[in-house]
Amino acid sequence: MSAKLPPTILRFDSIDSTNLEAMRQARAGASEGLCVVARKQTSGRGRLDRSWHSQKDAGLYFSIVLRPALEMNFWPLLPLMSALAVSDALMKSCGLSTDIKWPNDILANDRKLCGILVETVETVNGSAAIAGIGINLTSASLPNHLRSQATSIEEIIGRKPNGEEVLTELLNVIAERYEVLQSAGGAEHTLREWCAHSSFAFDRQVRVSLNDDSFVGITRGLESDGALRVESADGRIKIVRAGDVTALRPLG
Ligand code: BTN
């Protein structure tokens, strides 16, 4: 995906999931940069097999086909790169300052504003990554049980943003961040940038949960593949590659 080429955009009024459609397109040979956008998803997918609420026009729901020129061990940096791009785009298009919770949740006022799901798919042209992004534009249709943990751009800036403007900005910054990631020293740069944009990178007391297991510890930066280093109570560093991270102590 070149930073200069405008991507091809496929638009749907309603679809099961933009990630699923982007996977189907990738399997059928779609080029890098193909972007699938929908006004509504009937089976929006989230991390850890969760679903993603996708009411019509309440959010920006889209997925991009990537064919990274990166060694496989750096592919886990794609979600971190995508989170940085969302953070850049929200600042540029809405003046919104956000935080990144490992690995790629975008928070505003400690509540979730955007989720990112990067999935890999095997295709006739080799492995591809599908970067799916869901941004809450308005809170109107958020289910009650999510209201204390989720927020929207509208709730924060006081008006519903123009989704098309946010999308255009995002596609530009994704192209830039993606090009940097694939350049010499790009992985280290992306890791440094992620740490600079996330209050979760260092010295944050968190609970890490995966399935029925959980432990509490203090964050100690990232591994070279983007895994989170967490120091547990016995002083040992645990390397977290999956699961949910929750802050135990708000900043400040
Ligand atoms: C998460 O935080 O759990 C990730 C949510 C990702 C949601 C987006 S919406 C567009 C794309 N299509 C999907 O089915 N999921 C992603």
Tab-separated table of N, CA and C in Angstrom, residues 47-194:
chain	number	residue	atom	x	y	z
A	47	ARG	N	-12.057	-8.577	19.165
A	47	ARG	CA	-10.959	-9.422	19.642
A	47	ARG	C	-11.504	-10.506	20.561
A	48	LEU	N	-10.738	-11.553	20.717
A	48	LEU	CA	-11.036	-12.633	21.654
A	48	LEU	C	-12.455	-13.184	21.429
A	49	ASP	N	-12.800	-13.324	20.144
A	49	ASP	CA	-14.095	-13.919	19.746
A	49	ASP	C	-15.311	-13.145	20.232
A	50	ARG	N	-15.128	-11.871	20.507
A	50	ARG	CA	-16.294	-11.070	20.921
A	50	ARG	C	-16.985	-10.505	19.686
A	51	SER	N	-18.161	-9.924	19.917
A	51	SER	CA	-18.826	-9.268	18.787
A	51	SER	C	-18.626	-7.749	18.923
A	52	TRP	N	-18.906	-7.042	17.853
A	52	TRP	CA	-18.740	-5.572	17.859
A	52	TRP	C	-20.066	-4.954	17.437
A	53	HIS	N	-20.667	-4.180	18.343
A	53	HIS	CA	-21.964	-3.547	18.040
A	53	HIS	C	-21.786	-2.581	16.882
A	54	SER	N	-22.607	-2.743	15.863
A	54	SER	CA	-22.382	-1.965	14.632
A	54	SER	C	-23.697	-1.464	14.073
A	55	GLN	N	-24.377	-0.610	14.845
A	55	GLN	CA	-25.645	-0.036	14.390
A	55	GLN	C	-25.405	0.908	13.221
A	56	LYS	N	-26.430	1.019	12.373
A	56	LYS	CA	-26.288	1.826	11.161
A	56	LYS	C	-25.858	3.266	11.465
A	57	ASP	N	-24.770	3.682	10.863
A	57	ASP	CA	-24.241	5.046	10.931
A	57	ASP	C	-23.824	5.509	12.335
A	58	ALA	N	-23.824	4.596	13.303
A	58	ALA	CA	-23.393	4.996	14.651
A	58	ALA	C	-21.877	4.948	14.772
A	59	GLY	N	-21.251	4.238	13.838
A	59	GLY	CA	-19.793	4.121	13.885
A	59	GLY	C	-19.215	4.094	12.489
A	60	LEU	N	-17.904	4.186	12.452
A	60	LEU	CA	-17.182	4.000	11.186
A	60	LEU	C	-16.665	2.571	11.234
A	61	TYR	N	-17.060	1.752	10.272
A	61	TYR	CA	-16.677	0.341	10.264
A	61	TYR	C	-15.961	0.054	8.954
A	62	PHE	N	-14.693	-0.260	9.018
A	62	PHE	CA	-13.995	-0.560	7.764
A	62	PHE	C	-12.802	-1.485	7.982
A	63	SER	N	-12.367	-2.102	6.879
A	63	SER	CA	-11.246	-3.045	6.923
A	63	SER	C	-10.397	-2.845	5.680
A	64	ILE	N	-9.082	-3.004	5.865
A	64	ILE	CA	-8.156	-2.821	4.747
A	64	ILE	C	-7.348	-4.095	4.537
A	65	VAL	N	-7.160	-4.447	3.274
A	65	VAL	CA	-6.310	-5.595	2.943
A	65	VAL	C	-4.855	-5.118	2.892
A	66	LEU	N	-4.004	-5.790	3.677
A	66	LEU	CA	-2.571	-5.474	3.661
A	66	LEU	C	-1.790	-6.718	3.247
A	67	ARG	N	-0.732	-6.508	2.503
A	67	ARG	CA	0.154	-7.630	2.143
A	67	ARG	C	1.558	-7.184	2.532
A	68	PRO	N	1.864	-7.244	3.832
A	68	PRO	CA	3.079	-6.593	4.335
A	68	PRO	C	4.368	-7.252	3.837
A	69	ALA	N	5.317	-6.400	3.458
A	69	ALA	CA	6.654	-6.880	3.115
A	69	ALA	C	7.451	-6.884	4.417
A	70	LEU	N	7.062	-7.783	5.304
A	70	LEU	CA	7.651	-7.828	6.645
A	70	LEU	C	7.837	-9.287	7.024
A	71	GLU	N	8.905	-9.585	7.754
A	71	GLU	CA	9.016	-10.947	8.268
A	71	GLU	C	7.835	-11.210	9.187
A	72	MET	N	7.383	-12.478	9.171
A	72	MET	CA	6.175	-12.837	9.929
A	72	MET	C	6.252	-12.438	11.406
A	73	ASN	N	7.487	-12.488	11.985
A	73	ASN	CA	7.565	-12.182	13.425
A	73	ASN	C	7.277	-10.706	13.722
A	74	PHE	N	7.245	-9.868	12.660
A	74	PHE	CA	6.878	-8.462	12.889
A	74	PHE	C	5.405	-8.182	12.582
A	75	TRP	N	4.680	-9.174	12.093
A	75	TRP	CA	3.264	-8.936	11.796
A	75	TRP	C	2.451	-8.533	13.039
A	76	PRO	N	2.818	-9.008	14.228
A	76	PRO	CA	2.058	-8.529	15.411
A	76	PRO	C	2.183	-7.020	15.637
A	77	LEU	N	3.087	-6.354	14.901
A	77	LEU	CA	3.165	-4.894	15.043
A	77	LEU	C	2.089	-4.178	14.233
A	78	LEU	N	1.409	-4.918	13.345
A	78	LEU	CA	0.367	-4.271	12.528
A	78	LEU	C	-0.755	-3.678	13.396
A	79	PRO	N	-1.246	-4.383	14.430
A	79	PRO	CA	-2.273	-3.756	15.283
A	79	PRO	C	-1.755	-2.505	15.996
A	80	LEU	N	-0.491	-2.524	16.409
A	80	LEU	CA	0.066	-1.361	17.102
A	80	LEU	C	0.195	-0.185	16.126
A	81	MET	N	0.647	-0.496	14.907
A	81	MET	CA	0.757	0.542	13.866
A	81	MET	C	-0.632	1.129	13.563
A	82	SER	N	-1.646	0.242	13.501
A	82	SER	CA	-3.005	0.721	13.182
A	82	SER	C	-3.515	1.637	14.298
A	83	ALA	N	-3.214	1.276	15.538
A	83	ALA	CA	-3.663	2.113	16.667
A	83	ALA	C	-3.011	3.492	16.596
A	84	LEU	N	-1.739	3.527	16.232
A	84	LEU	CA	-1.061	4.829	16.102
A	84	LEU	C	-1.728	5.668	15.017
A	85	ALA	N	-2.091	5.003	13.921
A	85	ALA	CA	-2.729	5.731	12.817
A	85	ALA	C	-4.072	6.300	13.271
A	86	VAL	N	-4.834	5.516	14.027
A	86	VAL	CA	-6.132	6.031	14.506
A	86	VAL	C	-5.891	7.228	15.424
A	87	SER	N	-4.912	7.102	16.292
A	87	SER	CA	-4.610	8.200	17.207
A	87	SER	C	-4.243	9.470	16.416
A	88	ASP	N	-3.397	9.326	15.400
A	88	ASP	CA	-3.029	10.480	14.550
A	88	ASP	C	-4.270	11.078	13.883
A	89	ALA	N	-5.095	10.186	13.308
A	89	ALA	CA	-6.227	10.652	12.500
A	89	ALA	C	-7.268	11.360	13.366
A	90	LEU	N	-7.481	10.869	14.590
A	90	LEU	CA	-8.484	11.511	15.453
A	90	LEU	C	-8.002	12.892	15.888
A	91	MET	N	-6.695	13.005	16.073
A	91	MET	CA	-6.148	14.322	16.416
A	91	MET	C	-6.302	15.270	15.223
A	92	LYS	N	-5.938	14.782	14.023
A	92	LYS	CA	-5.970	15.661	12.845
A	92	LYS	C	-7.393	16.032	12.433
A	93	SER	N	-8.319	15.045	12.491
A	93	SER	CA	-9.651	15.329	11.947
A	93	SER	C	-10.593	15.925	12.991
A	94	CYS	N	-10.381	15.620	14.286
A	94	CYS	CA	-11.340	16.078	15.311
A	94	CYS	C	-10.661	16.806	16.470
A	95	GLY	N	-9.349	16.966	16.428
A	95	GLY	CA	-8.638	17.611	17.535
A	95	GLY	C	-8.716	16.802	18.822
A	96	LEU	N	-8.863	15.495	18.673
A	96	LEU	CA	-9.098	14.627	19.825
A	96	LEU	C	-7.804	13.964	20.280
A	97	SER	N	-7.514	14.109	21.569
A	97	SER	CA	-6.319	13.481	22.118
A	97	SER	C	-6.727	12.155	22.761
A	98	THR	N	-6.051	11.070	22.402
A	98	THR	CA	-6.473	9.744	22.868
A	98	THR	C	-5.305	8.984	23.476
A	99	ASP	N	-5.639	7.881	24.115
A	99	ASP	CA	-4.642	7.004	24.735
A	99	ASP	C	-4.758	5.646	24.033
A	100	ILE	N	-3.690	4.842	24.082
A	100	ILE	CA	-3.764	3.500	23.497
A	100	ILE	C	-3.592	2.486	24.613
A	101	LYS	N	-4.561	1.588	24.742
A	101	LYS	CA	-4.465	0.495	25.719
A	101	LYS	C	-3.998	-0.738	24.970
A	102	TRP	N	-3.004	-1.411	25.534
A	102	TRP	CA	-2.427	-2.560	24.825
A	102	TRP	C	-3.492	-3.566	24.478
A	103	PRO	N	-3.468	-4.160	23.260
A	103	PRO	CA	-2.506	-3.797	22.215
A	103	PRO	C	-2.972	-2.635	21.344
A	104	ASN	N	-4.308	-2.466	21.217
A	104	ASN	CA	-4.727	-1.483	20.206
A	104	ASN	C	-6.080	-0.843	20.467
A	105	ASP	N	-6.531	-0.845	21.702
A	105	ASP	CA	-7.780	-0.116	21.981
A	105	ASP	C	-7.470	1.376	22.053
A	106	ILE	N	-8.345	2.166	21.461
A	106	ILE	CA	-8.169	3.621	21.561
A	106	ILE	C	-9.139	4.129	22.622
A	107	LEU	N	-8.597	4.821	23.626
A	107	LEU	CA	-9.405	5.324	24.738
A	107	LEU	C	-9.437	6.847	24.726
A	108	ALA	N	-10.559	7.358	25.197
A	108	ALA	CA	-10.634	8.794	25.477
A	108	ALA	C	-11.324	8.890	26.832
A	109	ASN	N	-10.772	9.698	27.717
A	109	ASN	CA	-11.294	9.786	29.097
A	109	ASN	C	-11.424	8.389	29.714
A	110	ASP	N	-10.445	7.543	29.473
A	110	ASP	CA	-10.393	6.167	30.025
A	110	ASP	C	-11.507	5.254	29.519
A	111	ARG	N	-12.221	5.670	28.496
A	111	ARG	CA	-13.271	4.799	27.935
A	111	ARG	C	-12.972	4.493	26.465
A	112	LYS	N	-13.473	3.335	26.024
A	112	LYS	CA	-13.096	2.863	24.683
A	112	LYS	C	-13.863	3.600	23.582
A	113	LEU	N	-13.091	4.085	22.630
A	113	LEU	CA	-13.645	4.873	21.533
A	113	LEU	C	-13.537	4.108	20.219
A	114	CYS	N	-12.563	3.213	20.181
A	114	CYS	CA	-12.285	2.508	18.921
A	114	CYS	C	-11.661	1.160	19.217
A	115	GLY	N	-12.068	0.151	18.455
A	115	GLY	CA	-11.457	-1.175	18.563
A	115	GLY	C	-10.854	-1.560	17.224
A	116	ILE	N	-9.798	-2.347	17.292
A	116	ILE	CA	-9.085	-2.757	16.073
A	116	ILE	C	-8.896	-4.269	16.117
A	117	LEU	N	-9.202	-4.905	15.004
A	117	LEU	CA	-9.019	-6.356	14.915
A	117	LEU	C	-8.211	-6.650	13.661
A	118	VAL	N	-6.980	-7.122	13.854
A	118	VAL	CA	-6.147	-7.497	12.698
A	118	VAL	C	-6.128	-9.015	12.617
A	119	GLU	N	-6.532	-9.533	11.460
A	119	GLU	CA	-6.589	-10.987	11.267
A	119	GLU	C	-5.755	-11.351	10.045
A	120	THR	N	-5.184	-12.558	10.068
A	120	THR	CA	-4.407	-12.980	8.892
A	120	THR	C	-5.222	-13.983	8.088
A	121	VAL	N	-4.941	-14.027	6.801
A	121	VAL	CA	-5.678	-14.920	5.916
A	121	VAL	C	-4.715	-15.419	4.841
A	122	GLU	N	-4.844	-16.717	4.520
A	122	GLU	CA	-4.009	-17.271	3.445
A	122	GLU	C	-4.724	-17.060	2.113
A	123	THR	N	-3.982	-16.586	1.114
A	123	THR	CA	-4.594	-16.330	-0.189
A	123	THR	C	-3.689	-16.901	-1.277
A	124	VAL	N	-4.196	-16.943	-2.494
A	124	VAL	CA	-3.384	-17.468	-3.599
A	124	VAL	C	-2.125	-16.624	-3.810
A	125	ASN	N	-2.168	-15.369	-3.410
A	125	ASN	CA	-0.998	-14.488	-3.570
A	125	ASN	C	-0.162	-14.421	-2.299
A	126	GLY	N	-0.320	-15.383	-1.407
A	126	GLY	CA	0.437	-15.379	-0.152
A	126	GLY	C	-0.417	-14.889	1.011
A	127	SER	N	0.212	-14.827	2.191
A	127	SER	CA	-0.541	-14.408	3.387
A	127	SER	C	-0.895	-12.926	3.289
A	128	ALA	N	-2.064	-12.605	3.792
A	128	ALA	CA	-2.478	-11.190	3.859
A	128	ALA	C	-2.925	-10.898	5.278
A	129	ALA	N	-2.918	-9.629	5.639
A	129	ALA	CA	-3.465	-9.211	6.936
A	129	ALA	C	-4.663	-8.319	6.648
A	130	ILE	N	-5.706	-8.501	7.454
A	130	ILE	CA	-6.892	-7.653	7.328
A	130	ILE	C	-6.925	-6.776	8.582
A	131	ALA	N	-6.811	-5.473	8.381
A	131	ALA	CA	-6.868	-4.547	9.515
A	131	ALA	C	-8.270	-3.957	9.581
A	132	GLY	N	-9.037	-4.347	10.593
A	132	GLY	CA	-10.414	-3.880	10.739
A	132	GLY	C	-10.513	-2.872	11.869
A	133	ILE	N	-11.169	-1.765	11.589
A	133	ILE	CA	-11.237	-0.665	12.565
A	133	ILE	C	-12.683	-0.247	12.773
A	134	GLY	N	-13.080	-0.144	14.027
A	134	GLY	CA	-14.426	0.332	14.360
A	134	GLY	C	-14.311	1.516	15.301
A	135	ILE	N	-14.847	2.659	14.875
A	135	ILE	CA	-14.774	3.876	15.703
A	135	ILE	C	-16.187	4.303	16.049
A	136	ASN	N	-16.452	4.535	17.329
A	136	ASN	CA	-17.776	5.010	17.740
A	136	ASN	C	-17.896	6.491	17.380
A	137	LEU	N	-18.804	6.793	16.436
A	137	LEU	CA	-19.019	8.192	16.070
A	137	LEU	C	-20.000	8.837	17.039
A	138	THR	N	-21.022	8.052	17.431
A	138	THR	CA	-22.044	8.549	18.364
A	138	THR	C	-22.335	7.476	19.401
A	139	SER	N	-22.799	7.884	20.572
A	139	SER	CA	-23.073	6.898	21.631
A	139	SER	C	-24.533	6.468	21.637
A	140	ALA	N	-25.352	7.089	20.760
A	140	ALA	CA	-26.803	6.898	20.834
A	140	ALA	C	-27.201	5.430	20.884
A	141	SER	N	-26.526	4.608	20.110
A	141	SER	CA	-26.977	3.219	20.040
A	141	SER	C	-26.109	2.253	20.844
A	142	LEU	N	-25.261	2.793	21.706
A	142	LEU	CA	-24.457	1.876	22.529
A	142	LEU	C	-25.372	1.167	23.520
A	143	PRO	N	-25.263	-0.149	23.652
A	143	PRO	CA	-26.104	-0.832	24.625
A	143	PRO	C	-25.762	-0.376	26.054
A	144	ASN	N	-26.761	-0.440	26.928
A	144	ASN	CA	-26.586	0.074	28.291
A	144	ASN	C	-25.374	-0.502	29.012
A	145	HIS	N	-25.150	-1.816	28.832
A	145	HIS	CA	-24.058	-2.436	29.593
A	145	HIS	C	-22.670	-1.953	29.137
A	146	LEU	N	-22.604	-1.257	28.001
A	146	LEU	CA	-21.294	-0.763	27.537
A	146	LEU	C	-21.077	0.713	27.867
A	147	ARG	N	-22.141	1.376	28.319
A	147	ARG	CA	-22.055	2.836	28.436
A	147	ARG	C	-21.002	3.325	29.426
A	148	SER	N	-20.740	2.534	30.477
A	148	SER	CA	-19.747	3.002	31.449
A	148	SER	C	-18.321	2.782	30.938
A	149	GLN	N	-18.171	1.892	29.948
A	149	GLN	CA	-16.802	1.588	29.472
A	149	GLN	C	-16.508	2.185	28.099
A	150	ALA	N	-17.557	2.597	27.391
A	150	ALA	CA	-17.341	3.048	26.008
A	150	ALA	C	-17.725	4.509	25.860
A	151	THR	N	-17.159	5.135	24.843
A	151	THR	CA	-17.529	6.518	24.544
A	151	THR	C	-17.532	6.697	23.020
A	152	SER	N	-17.784	7.919	22.591
A	152	SER	CA	-17.829	8.176	21.153
A	152	SER	C	-17.229	9.554	20.884
A	153	ILE	N	-16.927	9.787	19.620
A	153	ILE	CA	-16.382	11.107	19.273
A	153	ILE	C	-17.414	12.184	19.615
A	154	GLU	N	-18.682	11.896	19.297
A	154	GLU	CA	-19.727	12.893	19.566
A	154	GLU	C	-19.781	13.272	21.043
A	155	GLU	N	-19.681	12.257	21.891
A	155	GLU	CA	-19.778	12.508	23.333
A	155	GLU	C	-18.636	13.421	23.792
A	156	ILE	N	-17.501	13.299	23.150
A	156	ILE	CA	-16.338	14.055	23.622
A	156	ILE	C	-16.248	15.445	23.004
A	157	ILE	N	-16.501	15.534	21.693
A	157	ILE	CA	-16.326	16.876	21.087
A	157	ILE	C	-17.651	17.637	20.982
A	158	GLY	N	-18.768	16.966	21.348
A	158	GLY	CA	-20.045	17.672	21.400
A	158	GLY	C	-20.780	17.746	20.077
A	159	ARG	N	-20.262	17.080	19.046
A	159	ARG	CA	-21.014	17.004	17.773
A	159	ARG	C	-20.608	15.715	17.068
A	160	LYS	N	-21.552	15.199	16.271
A	160	LYS	CA	-21.239	13.979	15.531
A	160	LYS	C	-20.283	14.344	14.392
A	161	PRO	N	-19.138	13.671	14.313
A	161	PRO	CA	-18.186	14.037	13.267
A	161	PRO	C	-18.633	13.525	11.907
A	162	ASN	N	-18.034	14.057	10.881
A	162	ASN	CA	-18.279	13.568	9.528
A	162	ASN	C	-17.418	12.304	9.324
A	163	GLY	N	-18.087	11.160	9.268
A	163	GLY	CA	-17.383	9.881	9.160
A	163	GLY	C	-16.476	9.814	7.938
A	164	GLU	N	-16.913	10.434	6.838
A	164	GLU	CA	-16.109	10.395	5.607
A	164	GLU	C	-14.793	11.150	5.788
A	165	GLU	N	-14.849	12.275	6.525
A	165	GLU	CA	-13.609	13.031	6.752
A	165	GLU	C	-12.649	12.227	7.621
A	166	VAL	N	-13.207	11.566	8.636
A	166	VAL	CA	-12.356	10.750	9.515
A	166	VAL	C	-11.734	9.607	8.700
A	167	LEU	N	-12.548	8.986	7.840
A	167	LEU	CA	-12.054	7.862	7.031
A	167	LEU	C	-10.930	8.320	6.095
A	168	THR	N	-11.134	9.450	5.424
A	168	THR	CA	-10.109	9.944	4.486
A	168	THR	C	-8.795	10.188	5.221
A	169	GLU	N	-8.887	10.836	6.380
A	169	GLU	CA	-7.678	11.121	7.165
A	169	GLU	C	-7.008	9.819	7.592
A	170	LEU	N	-7.845	8.884	8.022
A	170	LEU	CA	-7.307	7.604	8.502
A	170	LEU	C	-6.581	6.836	7.406
A	171	LEU	N	-7.176	6.816	6.220
A	171	LEU	CA	-6.534	6.072	5.130
A	171	LEU	C	-5.179	6.701	4.789
A	172	ASN	N	-5.095	8.022	4.868
A	172	ASN	CA	-3.805	8.685	4.615
A	172	ASN	C	-2.771	8.311	5.666
A	173	VAL	N	-3.168	8.382	6.935
A	173	VAL	CA	-2.152	8.142	7.972
A	173	VAL	C	-1.808	6.656	8.094
A	174	ILE	N	-2.773	5.783	7.800
A	174	ILE	CA	-2.438	4.350	7.799
A	174	ILE	C	-1.368	4.101	6.729
A	175	ALA	N	-1.569	4.687	5.541
A	175	ALA	CA	-0.592	4.497	4.461
A	175	ALA	C	0.798	4.966	4.911
A	176	GLU	N	0.844	6.105	5.599
A	176	GLU	CA	2.148	6.634	6.047
A	176	GLU	C	2.778	5.742	7.106
A	177	ARG	N	1.995	5.417	8.131
A	177	ARG	CA	2.540	4.599	9.239
A	177	ARG	C	2.952	3.213	8.742
A	178	TYR	N	2.193	2.695	7.777
A	178	TYR	CA	2.466	1.357	7.239
A	178	TYR	C	3.770	1.378	6.431
A	179	GLU	N	3.963	2.448	5.673
A	179	GLU	CA	5.202	2.564	4.894
A	179	GLU	C	6.406	2.652	5.844
A	180	VAL	N	6.262	3.425	6.905
A	180	VAL	CA	7.359	3.542	7.877
A	180	VAL	C	7.650	2.177	8.511
A	181	LEU	N	6.598	1.457	8.898
A	181	LEU	CA	6.801	0.152	9.547
A	181	LEU	C	7.632	-0.778	8.670
A	182	GLN	N	7.425	-0.702	7.342
A	182	GLN	CA	8.120	-1.621	6.448
A	182	GLN	C	9.509	-1.122	6.031
A	183	SER	N	9.875	0.086	6.465
A	183	SER	CA	11.175	0.637	6.064
A	183	SER	C	12.255	0.170	7.049
A	184	ALA	N	13.517	0.434	6.731
A	184	ALA	CA	14.610	0.031	7.631
A	184	ALA	C	14.432	0.719	8.978
A	185	GLY	N	14.500	-0.030	10.056
A	185	GLY	CA	14.338	0.536	11.406
A	185	GLY	C	12.891	0.843	11.745
A	186	GLY	N	11.968	0.461	10.858
A	186	GLY	CA	10.558	0.817	11.047
A	186	GLY	C	9.904	0.122	12.236
A	187	ALA	N	10.324	-1.100	12.517
A	187	ALA	CA	9.721	-1.820	13.649
A	187	ALA	C	10.084	-1.109	14.957
A	188	GLU	N	11.367	-0.767	15.104
A	188	GLU	CA	11.816	-0.084	16.333
A	188	GLU	C	11.125	1.278	16.459
A	189	HIS	N	11.003	1.968	15.327
A	189	HIS	CA	10.351	3.287	15.343
A	189	HIS	C	8.895	3.147	15.796
A	190	THR	N	8.208	2.134	15.245
A	190	THR	CA	6.789	1.930	15.589
A	190	THR	C	6.645	1.600	17.074
A	191	LEU	N	7.552	0.771	17.587
A	191	LEU	CA	7.487	0.429	19.020
A	191	LEU	C	7.708	1.665	19.887
A	192	ARG	N	8.676	2.483	19.498
A	192	ARG	CA	8.948	3.710	20.273
A	192	ARG	C	7.744	4.645	20.232
A	193	GLU	N	7.159	4.773	19.047
A	193	GLU	CA	6.002	5.652	18.890
A	193	GLU	C	4.824	5.147	19.720
A	194	TRP	N	4.633	3.828	19.702
A	194	TRP	CA	3.517	3.261	20.481
A	194	TRP	C	3.713	3.608	21.955
